[in-house]
Amino acid sequence: MKLYYSFFTILICLAYVPFRAGAEDIKLFVTNSVAADRIGEAITTGIPFPEGVVKDTGLLNVAIGNHVIPSQFTPIIAWSDGSVRWALLDTQIDITAHEERELSLSYGNKTHKTINPINIIENESSISLSSGGLFLTINKKEFNLIESLKIDGHKVITPQSRGLVIYLEDGTEVRAGPPTGVHVETVGPM
């Protein structure tokens, strides 16, 4: 049985040295090399930047045509002046079979951010996440993992759940204990 590891190929064409704040957009090319459409396909790649150019990854954007798409940049390596040397780009796109899509990477004054579609509220007992029609609550005190889940106003999981319960052969009920810690690691559109 053959395994195909390269279902989806991303080709990054960067003009490394000329990229600076206010410069023309840098073109990124994504190629779907298989005979299947990809909907919401995850794209993750590292992007290098010249020294002194990118001080704030929050000013980086990716667009398809004139439409800015949700994307997230995580600084990986910094230059000695503190500017970003390499950033990890995470985004999602729709691409048809054997299609090549052109994305534009921009930075600086001409960028325009999309509204962060994910809202997170964290308190001592729970973490709540909302995104469009989805509302999710994670209990930090009990092991329910997901305490409640609503999709488009419809309850999918209710807070009355007892969490994970295992029944032994003799009928003894064993419940999972409380988590030792729950926290949000990263907040962003991806």
PDB file of C-alpha atoms in Angstrom:
ATOM      1  CA  MET A   1       0.000   0.000   0.000  1.00  0.00           C
ATOM      2  CA  LYS A   2       1.416   3.338  -0.994  1.00  0.00           C
ATOM      3  CA  LEU A   3       1.205   6.234   1.392  1.00  0.00           C
ATOM      4  CA  TYR A   4       1.113   9.696  -0.061  1.00  0.00           C
ATOM      5  CA  TYR A   5       2.582  12.255   2.294  1.00  0.00           C
ATOM      6  CA  SER A   6       2.446  15.146  -0.134  1.00  0.00           C
ATOM      7  CA  PHE A   7      -1.269  15.527  -0.780  1.00  0.00           C
ATOM      8  CA  PHE A   8      -1.067  19.256  -0.551  1.00  0.00           C
ATOM      9  CA  THR A   9       1.905  21.345  -1.570  1.00  0.00           C
ATOM     10  CA  ILE A  10       2.583  24.905  -0.587  1.00  0.00           C
ATOM     11  CA  LEU A  11       5.034  26.884  -2.620  1.00  0.00           C
ATOM     12  CA  ILE A  12       6.310  30.013  -0.958  1.00  0.00           C
ATOM     13  CA  CYS A  13       7.890  32.559  -3.247  1.00  0.00           C
ATOM     14  CA  LEU A  14       9.295  35.341  -1.093  1.00  0.00           C
ATOM     15  CA  ALA A  15      11.455  38.250  -2.076  1.00  0.00           C
ATOM     16  CA  TYR A  16      13.322  38.093   1.229  1.00  0.00           C
ATOM     17  CA  VAL A  17      15.437  41.259   1.102  1.00  0.00           C
ATOM     18  CA  PRO A  18      13.002  43.750  -0.513  1.00  0.00           C
ATOM     19  CA  PHE A  19      10.175  43.059   1.961  1.00  0.00           C
ATOM     20  CA  ARG A  20       9.755  46.093   4.196  1.00  0.00           C
ATOM     21  CA  ALA A  21       6.935  48.033   5.803  1.00  0.00           C
ATOM     22  CA  GLY A  22       4.879  49.753   3.117  1.00  0.00           C
ATOM     23  CA  ALA A  23       6.432  47.660   0.326  1.00  0.00           C
ATOM     24  CA  GLU A  24       4.391  45.829  -2.274  1.00  0.00           C
ATOM     25  CA  ASP A  25       2.674  42.669  -1.135  1.00  0.00           C
ATOM     26  CA  ILE A  26       4.672  39.459  -1.193  1.00  0.00           C
ATOM     27  CA  LYS A  27       3.001  36.735  -3.232  1.00  0.00           C
ATOM     28  CA  LEU A  28       2.504  33.262  -1.760  1.00  0.00           C
ATOM     29  CA  PHE A  29       1.405  30.432  -4.042  1.00  0.00           C
ATOM     30  CA  VAL A  30      -0.517  27.406  -2.793  1.00  0.00           C
ATOM     31  CA  THR A  31      -0.942  24.411  -5.102  1.00  0.00           C
ATOM     32  CA  ASN A  32      -3.373  21.545  -4.607  1.00  0.00           C
ATOM     33  CA  SER A  33      -1.566  18.682  -6.359  1.00  0.00           C
ATOM     34  CA  VAL A  34      -4.321  16.068  -5.987  1.00  0.00           C
ATOM     35  CA  ALA A  35      -7.662  15.395  -7.682  1.00  0.00           C
ATOM     36  CA  ALA A  36      -9.747  16.422  -4.670  1.00  0.00           C
ATOM     37  CA  ASP A  37     -11.204  19.738  -3.597  1.00  0.00           C
ATOM     38  CA  ARG A  38     -10.024  21.013  -0.223  1.00  0.00           C
ATOM     39  CA  ILE A  39     -12.391  23.036   1.947  1.00  0.00           C
ATOM     40  CA  GLY A  40     -10.918  24.911   4.896  1.00  0.00           C
ATOM     41  CA  GLU A  41      -7.532  23.303   4.246  1.00  0.00           C
ATOM     42  CA  ALA A  42      -4.993  24.205   6.925  1.00  0.00           C
ATOM     43  CA  ILE A  43      -1.873  25.973   5.705  1.00  0.00           C
ATOM     44  CA  THR A  44       1.109  26.223   8.040  1.00  0.00           C
ATOM     45  CA  THR A  45       4.502  27.483   6.956  1.00  0.00           C
ATOM     46  CA  GLY A  46       7.454  29.468   8.224  1.00  0.00           C
ATOM     47  CA  ILE A  47       8.196  32.848   6.667  1.00  0.00           C
ATOM     48  CA  PRO A  48      11.534  34.700   6.978  1.00  0.00           C
ATOM     49  CA  PHE A  49      11.828  38.485   7.325  1.00  0.00           C
ATOM     50  CA  PRO A  50      14.807  40.847   7.009  1.00  0.00           C
ATOM     51  CA  GLU A  51      16.224  42.418  10.155  1.00  0.00           C
ATOM     52  CA  GLY A  52      14.376  45.451  11.474  1.00  0.00           C
ATOM     53  CA  VAL A  53      11.287  45.068   9.278  1.00  0.00           C
ATOM     54  CA  VAL A  54       8.599  43.198  11.241  1.00  0.00           C
ATOM     55  CA  LYS A  55       8.282  44.484  14.797  1.00  0.00           C
ATOM     56  CA  ASP A  56       4.678  43.380  15.356  1.00  0.00           C
ATOM     57  CA  THR A  57       3.192  40.242  13.759  1.00  0.00           C
ATOM     58  CA  GLY A  58      -0.237  41.744  14.462  1.00  0.00           C
ATOM     59  CA  LEU A  59       0.365  43.988  11.432  1.00  0.00           C
ATOM     60  CA  LEU A  60       0.815  41.032   9.062  1.00  0.00           C
ATOM     61  CA  ASN A  61      -2.113  39.963   6.887  1.00  0.00           C
ATOM     62  CA  VAL A  62      -2.829  37.370   4.236  1.00  0.00           C
ATOM     63  CA  ALA A  63      -5.333  38.085   1.466  1.00  0.00           C
ATOM     64  CA  ILE A  64      -6.823  36.289  -1.520  1.00  0.00           C
ATOM     65  CA  GLY A  65      -7.468  39.040  -4.031  1.00  0.00           C
ATOM     66  CA  ASN A  66      -8.807  41.978  -2.016  1.00  0.00           C
ATOM     67  CA  HIS A  67     -10.274  39.774   0.723  1.00  0.00           C
ATOM     68  CA  VAL A  68      -8.216  39.483   3.929  1.00  0.00           C
ATOM     69  CA  ILE A  69      -8.549  35.946   5.294  1.00  0.00           C
ATOM     70  CA  PRO A  70      -8.231  34.929   8.956  1.00  0.00           C
ATOM     71  CA  SER A  71      -4.601  34.149   9.666  1.00  0.00           C
ATOM     72  CA  GLN A  72      -2.302  33.936  12.637  1.00  0.00           C
ATOM     73  CA  PHE A  73       1.416  34.673  12.822  1.00  0.00           C
ATOM     74  CA  THR A  74       3.549  33.349  15.672  1.00  0.00           C
ATOM     75  CA  PRO A  75       7.068  34.765  16.060  1.00  0.00           C
ATOM     76  CA  ILE A  76       9.567  31.887  16.150  1.00  0.00           C
ATOM     77  CA  ILE A  77      13.011  33.522  15.976  1.00  0.00           C
ATOM     78  CA  ALA A  78      13.995  37.149  16.603  1.00  0.00           C
ATOM     79  CA  TRP A  79      16.841  39.272  15.271  1.00  0.00           C
ATOM     80  CA  SER A  80      19.237  40.922  17.759  1.00  0.00           C
ATOM     81  CA  ASP A  81      17.184  44.157  17.491  1.00  0.00           C
ATOM     82  CA  GLY A  82      14.045  42.261  18.603  1.00  0.00           C
ATOM     83  CA  SER A  83      12.380  42.268  15.184  1.00  0.00           C
ATOM     84  CA  VAL A  84      10.917  39.036  13.818  1.00  0.00           C
ATOM     85  CA  ARG A  85      13.344  36.875  11.840  1.00  0.00           C
ATOM     86  CA  TRP A  86      10.976  33.921  11.269  1.00  0.00           C
ATOM     87  CA  ALA A  87       7.233  33.721  11.885  1.00  0.00           C
ATOM     88  CA  LEU A  88       4.928  30.739  11.645  1.00  0.00           C
ATOM     89  CA  LEU A  89       1.869  31.417   9.470  1.00  0.00           C
ATOM     90  CA  ASP A  90      -1.359  29.507  10.111  1.00  0.00           C
ATOM     91  CA  THR A  91      -4.382  30.039   7.870  1.00  0.00           C
ATOM     92  CA  GLN A  92      -7.075  28.082   6.015  1.00  0.00           C
ATOM     93  CA  ILE A  93      -8.210  28.249   2.398  1.00  0.00           C
ATOM     94  CA  ASP A  94     -10.604  26.564  -0.003  1.00  0.00           C
ATOM     95  CA  ILE A  95      -8.889  25.222  -3.114  1.00  0.00           C
ATOM     96  CA  THR A  96     -10.188  23.009  -5.919  1.00  0.00           C
ATOM     97  CA  ALA A  97      -8.445  19.958  -7.380  1.00  0.00           C
ATOM     98  CA  HIS A  98      -5.191  20.790  -9.191  1.00  0.00           C
ATOM     99  CA  GLU A  99      -5.679  24.513  -8.574  1.00  0.00           C
ATOM    100  CA  GLU A 100      -3.006  27.062  -7.713  1.00  0.00           C
ATOM    101  CA  ARG A 101      -4.109  29.987  -5.511  1.00  0.00           C
ATOM    102  CA  GLU A 102      -2.228  33.230  -5.094  1.00  0.00           C
ATOM    103  CA  LEU A 103      -2.177  34.741  -1.632  1.00  0.00           C
ATOM    104  CA  SER A 104      -0.729  38.134  -0.729  1.00  0.00           C
ATOM    105  CA  LEU A 105       1.260  38.804   2.436  1.00  0.00           C
ATOM    106  CA  SER A 106       1.213  42.449   3.533  1.00  0.00           C
ATOM    107  CA  TYR A 107       2.635  44.407   6.451  1.00  0.00           C
ATOM    108  CA  GLY A 108       2.383  47.924   7.802  1.00  0.00           C
ATOM    109  CA  ASN A 109       0.064  50.844   7.168  1.00  0.00           C
ATOM    110  CA  LYS A 110      -1.837  49.347   4.249  1.00  0.00           C
ATOM    111  CA  THR A 111      -2.875  46.221   6.119  1.00  0.00           C
ATOM    112  CA  HIS A 112      -6.396  45.778   7.414  1.00  0.00           C
ATOM    113  CA  LYS A 113      -7.161  43.127  10.005  1.00  0.00           C
ATOM    114  CA  THR A 114     -10.201  40.930   9.990  1.00  0.00           C
ATOM    115  CA  ILE A 115     -12.268  40.955  13.151  1.00  0.00           C
ATOM    116  CA  ASN A 116     -11.144  38.159  15.454  1.00  0.00           C
ATOM    117  CA  PRO A 117     -14.025  35.687  15.148  1.00  0.00           C
ATOM    118  CA  ILE A 118     -13.174  33.935  18.433  1.00  0.00           C
ATOM    119  CA  ASN A 119     -14.018  35.442  21.827  1.00  0.00           C
ATOM    120  CA  ILE A 120     -12.645  33.820  24.980  1.00  0.00           C
ATOM    121  CA  ILE A 121     -13.694  34.614  28.544  1.00  0.00           C
ATOM    122  CA  GLU A 122     -11.705  32.945  31.311  1.00  0.00           C
ATOM    123  CA  ASN A 123     -12.474  33.022  35.024  1.00  0.00           C
ATOM    124  CA  GLU A 124     -11.578  30.918  38.052  1.00  0.00           C
ATOM    125  CA  SER A 125     -14.048  28.111  37.304  1.00  0.00           C
ATOM    126  CA  SER A 126     -14.425  28.006  33.515  1.00  0.00           C
ATOM    127  CA  ILE A 127     -13.322  29.029  30.049  1.00  0.00           C
ATOM    128  CA  SER A 128     -16.023  30.150  27.615  1.00  0.00           C
ATOM    129  CA  LEU A 129     -15.458  30.374  23.883  1.00  0.00           C
ATOM    130  CA  SER A 130     -17.810  31.854  21.319  1.00  0.00           C
ATOM    131  CA  SER A 131     -17.385  32.008  17.572  1.00  0.00           C
ATOM    132  CA  GLY A 132     -20.326  32.852  15.382  1.00  0.00           C
ATOM    133  CA  GLY A 133     -23.053  30.341  16.204  1.00  0.00           C
ATOM    134  CA  LEU A 134     -20.874  28.217  18.508  1.00  0.00           C
ATOM    135  CA  PHE A 135     -20.742  28.678  22.290  1.00  0.00           C
ATOM    136  CA  LEU A 136     -18.588  26.327  24.366  1.00  0.00           C
ATOM    137  CA  THR A 137     -17.847  26.199  28.105  1.00  0.00           C
ATOM    138  CA  ILE A 138     -15.003  24.191  29.633  1.00  0.00           C
ATOM    139  CA  ASN A 139     -15.215  23.459  33.354  1.00  0.00           C
ATOM    140  CA  LYS A 140     -11.899  24.008  35.173  1.00  0.00           C
ATOM    141  CA  LYS A 141     -13.065  22.374  38.433  1.00  0.00           C
ATOM    142  CA  GLU A 142     -14.801  19.156  37.303  1.00  0.00           C
ATOM    143  CA  PHE A 143     -13.729  16.663  34.658  1.00  0.00           C
ATOM    144  CA  ASN A 144     -16.542  17.191  32.186  1.00  0.00           C
ATOM    145  CA  LEU A 145     -14.047  18.446  29.614  1.00  0.00           C
ATOM    146  CA  ILE A 146     -16.837  20.243  27.763  1.00  0.00           C
ATOM    147  CA  GLU A 147     -19.438  21.417  30.257  1.00  0.00           C
ATOM    148  CA  SER A 148     -21.817  22.855  27.694  1.00  0.00           C
ATOM    149  CA  LEU A 149     -21.983  23.293  23.941  1.00  0.00           C
ATOM    150  CA  LYS A 150     -24.508  25.225  21.853  1.00  0.00           C
ATOM    151  CA  ILE A 151     -24.462  25.388  18.069  1.00  0.00           C
ATOM    152  CA  ASP A 152     -26.750  27.974  16.470  1.00  0.00           C
ATOM    153  CA  GLY A 153     -28.728  28.150  19.730  1.00  0.00           C
ATOM    154  CA  HIS A 154     -29.297  24.379  19.935  1.00  0.00           C
ATOM    155  CA  LYS A 155     -27.986  22.648  23.063  1.00  0.00           C
ATOM    156  CA  VAL A 156     -25.650  19.810  22.116  1.00  0.00           C
ATOM    157  CA  ILE A 157     -24.071  19.211  25.539  1.00  0.00           C
ATOM    158  CA  THR A 158     -25.717  20.431  28.747  1.00  0.00           C
ATOM    159  CA  PRO A 159     -24.085  21.349  32.082  1.00  0.00           C
ATOM    160  CA  GLN A 160     -25.933  18.513  33.850  1.00  0.00           C
ATOM    161  CA  SER A 161     -23.490  15.957  32.440  1.00  0.00           C
ATOM    162  CA  ARG A 162     -21.582  14.016  35.090  1.00  0.00           C
ATOM    163  CA  GLY A 163     -18.462  13.879  32.967  1.00  0.00           C
ATOM    164  CA  LEU A 164     -16.513  10.702  32.366  1.00  0.00           C
ATOM    165  CA  VAL A 165     -17.965   7.748  34.303  1.00  0.00           C
ATOM    166  CA  ILE A 166     -16.639   4.180  34.132  1.00  0.00           C
ATOM    167  CA  TYR A 167     -18.609   1.222  35.465  1.00  0.00           C
ATOM    168  CA  LEU A 168     -16.562  -1.719  36.742  1.00  0.00           C
ATOM    169  CA  GLU A 169     -17.694  -5.338  36.351  1.00  0.00           C
ATOM    170  CA  ASP A 170     -19.083  -5.397  39.900  1.00  0.00           C
ATOM    171  CA  GLY A 171     -21.206  -2.291  39.151  1.00  0.00           C
ATOM    172  CA  THR A 172     -18.940   0.124  40.986  1.00  0.00           C
ATOM    173  CA  GLU A 173     -19.019   3.588  39.464  1.00  0.00           C
ATOM    174  CA  VAL A 174     -15.720   5.422  39.005  1.00  0.00           C
ATOM    175  CA  ARG A 175     -15.724   9.122  38.104  1.00  0.00           C
ATOM    176  CA  ALA A 176     -12.802  11.071  36.768  1.00  0.00           C
ATOM    177  CA  GLY A 177     -11.210  13.470  39.232  1.00  0.00           C
ATOM    178  CA  PRO A 178     -10.868  17.208  38.734  1.00  0.00           C
ATOM    179  CA  PRO A 179      -8.217  18.459  36.308  1.00  0.00           C
ATOM    180  CA  THR A 180      -4.947  19.670  37.795  1.00  0.00           C
ATOM    181  CA  GLY A 181      -4.964  22.695  35.516  1.00  0.00           C
ATOM    182  CA  VAL A 182      -6.787  24.195  32.556  1.00  0.00           C
ATOM    183  CA  HIS A 183      -5.613  27.315  30.748  1.00  0.00           C
ATOM    184  CA  VAL A 184      -5.704  29.025  27.367  1.00  0.00           C
ATOM    185  CA  GLU A 185      -2.337  28.706  25.613  1.00  0.00           C
ATOM    186  CA  THR A 186      -2.892  30.864  22.540  1.00  0.00           C
ATOM    187  CA  VAL A 187      -5.636  33.255  21.465  1.00  0.00           C
ATOM    188  CA  GLY A 188      -6.046  34.042  17.791  1.00  0.00           C
ATOM    189  CA  PRO A 189      -8.204  33.512  14.736  1.00  0.00           C
ATOM    190  CA  MET A 190      -6.693  30.096  14.013  1.00  0.00           C
TER     191      MET A 190
END
